[in-house]
XYZ file of C-alpha atoms in Angstrom:
343
model
C 27.935 -21.651 23.927
C 26.335 -18.022 24.605
C 27.288 -15.057 26.570
C 25.137 -14.361 29.773
C 25.872 -12.125 32.419
C 29.349 -11.588 31.283
C 30.149 -15.487 31.345
C 29.964 -18.259 28.821
C 27.334 -20.932 29.808
C 27.670 -24.667 28.359
C 24.658 -26.270 27.474
C 25.576 -28.883 25.082
C 25.792 -32.796 25.368
C 28.950 -34.354 24.721
C 29.140 -37.164 22.470
C 28.758 -39.697 25.211
C 25.459 -38.156 26.188
C 26.382 -36.724 29.482
C 24.547 -33.641 29.309
C 26.853 -30.671 30.641
C 25.047 -27.837 32.439
C 27.944 -27.524 34.393
C 31.294 -28.290 32.565
C 32.703 -29.822 35.787
C 29.949 -32.473 35.716
C 31.819 -34.262 32.805
C 34.581 -35.420 35.261
C 31.811 -37.696 36.982
C 30.336 -39.162 33.999
C 29.102 -42.784 34.475
C 30.050 -43.684 30.517
C 33.257 -44.796 29.345
C 35.319 -42.784 31.870
C 38.645 -42.500 29.795
C 36.888 -40.988 26.664
C 34.766 -38.731 28.811
C 37.480 -37.223 30.802
C 39.335 -36.732 27.481
C 36.162 -34.543 26.283
C 36.366 -32.905 29.598
C 39.988 -31.722 29.088
C 39.126 -30.021 25.947
C 36.126 -28.431 26.857
C 38.169 -26.769 29.768
C 40.583 -26.029 27.435
C 38.198 -24.301 25.063
C 36.929 -22.459 28.258
C 40.042 -21.225 29.331
C 40.857 -19.787 25.572
C 37.345 -18.203 25.602
C 38.327 -16.388 28.936
C 41.840 -15.345 27.524
C 40.058 -13.811 24.369
C 37.608 -11.692 26.157
C 40.329 -9.650 27.756
C 42.383 -6.903 25.816
C 45.909 -7.639 24.825
C 48.700 -5.884 26.613
C 51.030 -4.912 23.759
C 54.603 -3.982 23.880
C 54.878 -0.300 22.402
C 56.853 -0.102 19.197
C 59.847 2.212 18.538
C 58.950 5.449 17.317
C 59.473 4.696 13.687
C 57.044 1.626 13.743
C 53.533 2.689 13.768
C 51.681 -0.951 13.712
C 50.664 -3.072 16.527
C 48.462 -6.256 16.919
C 47.322 -8.741 14.265
C 44.704 -9.915 11.993
C 43.132 -13.236 13.014
C 40.190 -15.862 11.836
C 37.962 -17.626 13.863
C 35.044 -20.082 13.246
C 31.250 -19.022 14.183
C 30.004 -21.518 16.525
C 26.266 -22.732 16.699
C 24.015 -19.803 17.512
C 26.842 -17.244 17.600
C 26.052 -13.777 16.281
C 28.600 -11.670 15.087
C 28.131 -9.567 18.555
C 29.256 -12.627 20.479
C 32.418 -12.665 18.555
C 33.149 -9.429 18.927
C 32.920 -9.517 22.532
C 34.762 -12.631 22.738
C 37.791 -11.175 20.960
C 37.408 -7.549 22.466
C 36.298 -5.885 19.335
C 33.467 -3.173 18.819
C 30.093 -4.223 16.512
C 30.818 -1.744 14.096
C 34.414 -2.925 13.705
C 33.809 -6.754 13.075
C 30.736 -5.896 10.875
C 33.038 -3.850 8.680
C 35.586 -6.425 8.347
C 33.119 -9.374 7.705
C 30.894 -7.677 4.829
C 29.659 -11.169 3.560
C 28.864 -12.525 6.970
C 25.207 -11.888 8.496
C 25.612 -9.981 11.850
C 22.641 -12.097 13.548
C 23.004 -15.523 11.811
C 26.302 -16.326 10.857
C 26.304 -19.840 9.220
C 28.148 -22.186 11.723
C 31.595 -22.820 10.942
C 31.697 -19.611 8.979
C 35.147 -17.961 8.696
C 34.916 -14.595 10.741
C 37.995 -12.128 10.593
C 39.218 -10.597 13.748
C 40.397 -7.080 13.006
C 42.936 -6.825 15.796
C 45.778 -4.876 13.930
C 45.688 -1.106 14.102
C 47.686 1.841 13.059
C 48.461 3.942 16.061
C 46.697 7.415 15.806
C 48.901 10.701 15.076
C 49.293 11.613 18.748
C 51.726 11.780 21.529
C 52.013 8.019 22.922
C 50.902 9.021 26.355
C 48.019 8.778 28.270
C 44.602 8.055 26.814
C 44.298 8.520 23.122
C 40.875 8.036 21.481
C 40.133 8.082 17.901
C 36.409 8.877 17.399
C 35.841 7.317 13.724
C 37.592 4.365 14.680
C 35.494 4.011 18.314
C 38.841 3.010 19.793
C 40.702 3.710 22.856
C 44.439 3.506 23.167
C 46.077 3.896 26.468
C 49.817 4.249 26.915
C 50.706 3.781 30.639
C 53.946 5.314 32.141
C 56.962 3.020 31.992
C 60.030 2.807 33.781
C 63.416 2.533 32.352
C 63.747 -1.299 33.381
C 60.735 -2.128 31.813
C 59.406 -2.681 28.070
C 56.885 0.245 27.326
C 53.268 -1.120 26.751
C 50.137 -0.035 25.777
C 46.283 -1.314 25.643
C 43.591 -0.899 23.427
C 39.981 -1.226 23.928
C 36.686 -0.725 21.461
C 34.233 1.966 22.775
C 31.058 3.459 21.587
C 30.791 7.211 21.196
C 28.347 10.016 20.896
C 25.549 9.908 18.378
C 25.378 12.672 15.549
C 23.246 15.038 17.382
C 25.027 14.089 20.882
C 28.903 14.195 19.613
C 31.838 13.197 21.808
C 33.972 16.371 21.726
C 37.318 16.542 20.092
C 40.305 17.924 21.930
C 42.661 17.508 24.915
C 41.261 17.108 28.579
C 42.289 14.977 31.366
C 40.740 12.511 33.991
C 39.459 14.657 36.811
C 38.013 11.853 39.021
C 36.845 8.105 39.106
C 33.972 6.290 40.961
C 33.385 2.835 41.555
C 29.478 1.691 41.632
C 28.647 5.458 40.655
C 25.127 6.790 40.857
C 23.725 8.579 37.871
C 21.946 12.034 37.838
C 20.756 12.462 34.090
C 21.279 15.878 32.800
C 18.043 17.665 32.128
C 18.400 17.572 28.032
C 18.655 13.576 28.654
C 15.712 13.667 30.725
C 13.683 15.567 28.328
C 14.383 13.305 25.502
C 13.717 10.277 27.556
C 10.118 11.632 28.531
C 9.451 12.498 25.033
C 10.004 8.987 23.856
C 7.743 7.601 26.527
C 10.661 6.203 29.034
C 10.796 8.997 31.656
C 13.797 8.952 33.687
C 13.852 9.563 37.291
C 16.357 12.608 38.717
C 18.787 9.908 40.110
C 19.492 6.285 39.191
C 21.011 4.446 42.214
C 24.127 1.868 41.446
C 22.969 -1.485 40.062
C 21.918 -3.414 36.985
C 19.661 -0.645 35.774
C 22.249 2.201 36.078
C 23.769 2.893 32.407
C 27.028 3.844 33.875
C 27.616 0.390 35.092
C 30.107 -0.322 37.812
C 32.850 2.223 36.857
C 33.035 5.846 35.786
C 36.045 8.167 34.748
C 35.172 11.490 34.684
C 36.907 14.115 32.398
C 37.474 17.531 33.109
C 35.351 18.467 30.224
C 32.222 18.794 32.155
C 29.574 16.211 31.515
C 31.685 13.709 29.931
C 32.626 10.208 31.214
C 34.508 7.101 30.076
C 32.046 4.271 31.659
C 31.101 0.934 31.928
C 27.562 -0.099 30.555
C 24.418 -2.172 31.235
C 24.275 -2.514 27.444
C 27.295 -4.068 26.252
C 26.452 -5.329 22.731
C 26.151 -1.480 21.754
C 30.051 -1.253 22.344
C 31.734 0.084 19.005
C 28.729 1.999 17.887
C 27.449 5.583 17.882
C 24.860 5.222 20.758
C 25.570 7.242 23.474
C 24.867 11.205 24.643
C 28.320 12.144 24.110
C 30.028 9.709 26.769
C 32.498 6.856 25.997
C 31.345 3.504 26.851
C 33.463 0.236 27.268
C 32.646 -3.319 27.869
C 32.559 -4.138 31.576
C 35.251 -6.480 31.601
C 37.420 -3.973 30.021
C 36.778 -1.283 32.151
C 37.122 -3.473 35.174
C 40.843 -3.834 34.003
C 41.275 -0.233 32.709
C 39.476 1.496 35.915
C 42.394 0.810 38.291
C 45.326 1.352 35.737
C 44.433 4.955 35.168
C 45.473 7.730 37.610
C 43.451 10.813 38.002
C 45.167 13.308 36.094
C 46.052 11.321 33.048
C 45.865 13.213 29.869
C 43.314 12.368 27.608
C 43.468 13.460 23.759
C 40.525 13.096 21.620
C 41.122 13.096 17.691
C 39.005 12.607 14.384
C 41.444 10.419 12.359
C 39.454 8.496 9.628
C 42.283 7.968 7.667
C 45.711 6.590 9.482
C 48.736 5.935 7.798
C 51.831 4.082 9.286
C 55.209 2.352 8.808
C 55.969 -1.178 9.606
C 59.701 -1.293 8.777
C 60.012 -0.353 5.093
C 55.939 -0.952 3.980
C 53.664 2.001 4.485
C 50.058 0.952 5.507
C 46.896 2.777 5.476
C 43.815 2.361 7.517
C 40.505 3.930 6.529
C 37.283 4.130 8.617
C 33.962 5.513 7.577
C 34.019 9.111 8.802
C 31.450 10.628 11.171
C 27.984 11.026 9.671
C 27.973 14.589 9.944
C 31.008 14.765 7.819
C 30.389 12.373 5.249
C 28.825 14.820 2.355
C 31.700 14.967 0.212
C 33.576 11.689 -0.581
C 36.530 13.676 -1.920
C 37.358 14.347 1.538
C 39.018 11.110 2.536
C 40.800 11.234 -0.949
C 42.232 14.510 0.165
C 43.101 13.550 3.638
C 45.046 10.761 2.467
C 46.703 12.756 -0.482
C 47.909 15.369 2.150
C 49.307 12.721 4.462
C 51.008 10.871 1.889
C 52.405 14.022 0.421
C 53.834 14.896 4.098
C 55.344 11.273 4.258
C 57.235 11.487 0.914
C 59.000 14.727 1.768
C 60.466 12.907 4.625
C 60.864 9.526 3.213
C 60.614 8.701 -0.635
C 58.581 5.773 -1.359
C 56.922 3.747 -4.258
C 53.236 3.942 -4.045
C 50.629 1.328 -5.017
C 47.658 3.372 -6.158
C 45.580 0.487 -6.881
C 45.961 -0.813 -3.336
C 45.209 2.831 -1.905
C 42.059 3.314 -4.240
C 40.727 -0.056 -2.767
C 41.189 1.266 0.828
C 39.570 4.366 0.462
C 36.709 2.720 -1.195
C 36.326 0.026 1.496
C 36.685 1.819 4.352
C 36.691 -1.463 6.434
C 39.111 -0.134 9.313
C 41.874 -2.624 8.411
C 45.517 -1.840 7.745
C 46.332 -2.012 3.943
C 49.809 -2.111 2.330
C 50.149 0.942 -0.088
C 53.850 1.352 -0.411
C 57.491 0.674 0.255
C 60.241 3.256 1.053
C 63.099 3.658 -1.339
C 66.671 3.503 -0.523
C 69.474 5.124 -2.198
C-alpha cells in the first residue's frame, strides 16, 4: 500500500489470486465467492481506517488545570512503508516520528516493525485561543471559538517551519487574508537564491501542481509570511521553508475554512513544556532550534526555572532520573516526572 497523489493505491493480490488494482473488483472475483467477499470486507475496513487516520483528530479542550491531550499509539510497518508514509497516515511530522522511533530506519523499516505514533502533547504555555504555533515542536494548535452549549474543542497539526537562515519569526500576529488556488510571486531574495543554485524561478507561478503554496494560503499580518499547503508533503515536520509554515494538503483543506480572517496567531519558542494531568506532572522536550543549540545547559536551566515556578504554586515530589532522561532524549514525547503532594 503506497501513497500516491494523496490517496492510497492498492496493488496486492488477495490469497485467492484475484489481483486487485481496484479494491472493488474483489467483489466480482470468480474464485470461491464467500471467502473472497470476506477478504473484500477486510480490505474495505482497512481502507476506511487509513482514511480516518489521515485526518487530524478533533480533541476536547481539557479544563484549565489539565495540560495534556491526545494519546501515544503504536502501529506496524507494512511492506514498502517508510516512516514518512506512516507519519502522514497518522498526521505526524517527519522529525516527530523519527525522534519517537530511534531504532527504526527512516527509509526501510522492516515489515511488521512496531512504530510509535507520538500523538500525545502538552499544550504550549499560551492562551488557549486562536492559532498557537510552537516552532521547535513544529506543531500548530488551533483553538476555535466555542459556544456555551458546546464542549470546547481544539485541533493540532504538524507543520514545516523556516530553515536556520530563513527563520519563522516569534511573536504575535493575526490572519490577514485567505486565498484558494493562490498564485505565488517569489520574493527577490528567494529568486536570487534559486538562481544561484541553478534553478531560476519565474516572477509569478500560477496555481497548479508546480506551485509551492499548494491549493490554500493563509496570509499573516506579518509581511511576507503565510500558512499554506505544499506540493512537497513529505517535508512537513522539518525545517525546510523560507520562513512560512507548511501543512499537509489534506490538513489545510480542513483547516482553511475553519479559520476566520482576524484570528490571533501566537508563534512561540518552547523546546521544553511542562504540564499537569491531574496529580502527575509531565515534561515534553524537543531539540532546540539549531541556532540555539550551542550550550546544552540551556535546556536544563529552562526546565529548572519552569519546575521552580510550578513548585511555588503546587508542591510536588520530583523524579529526577525521569527528568534527566527526558532532557537527554529530547524525543518530543511527554514523560511523567513528578506528583503533587497533598497536605
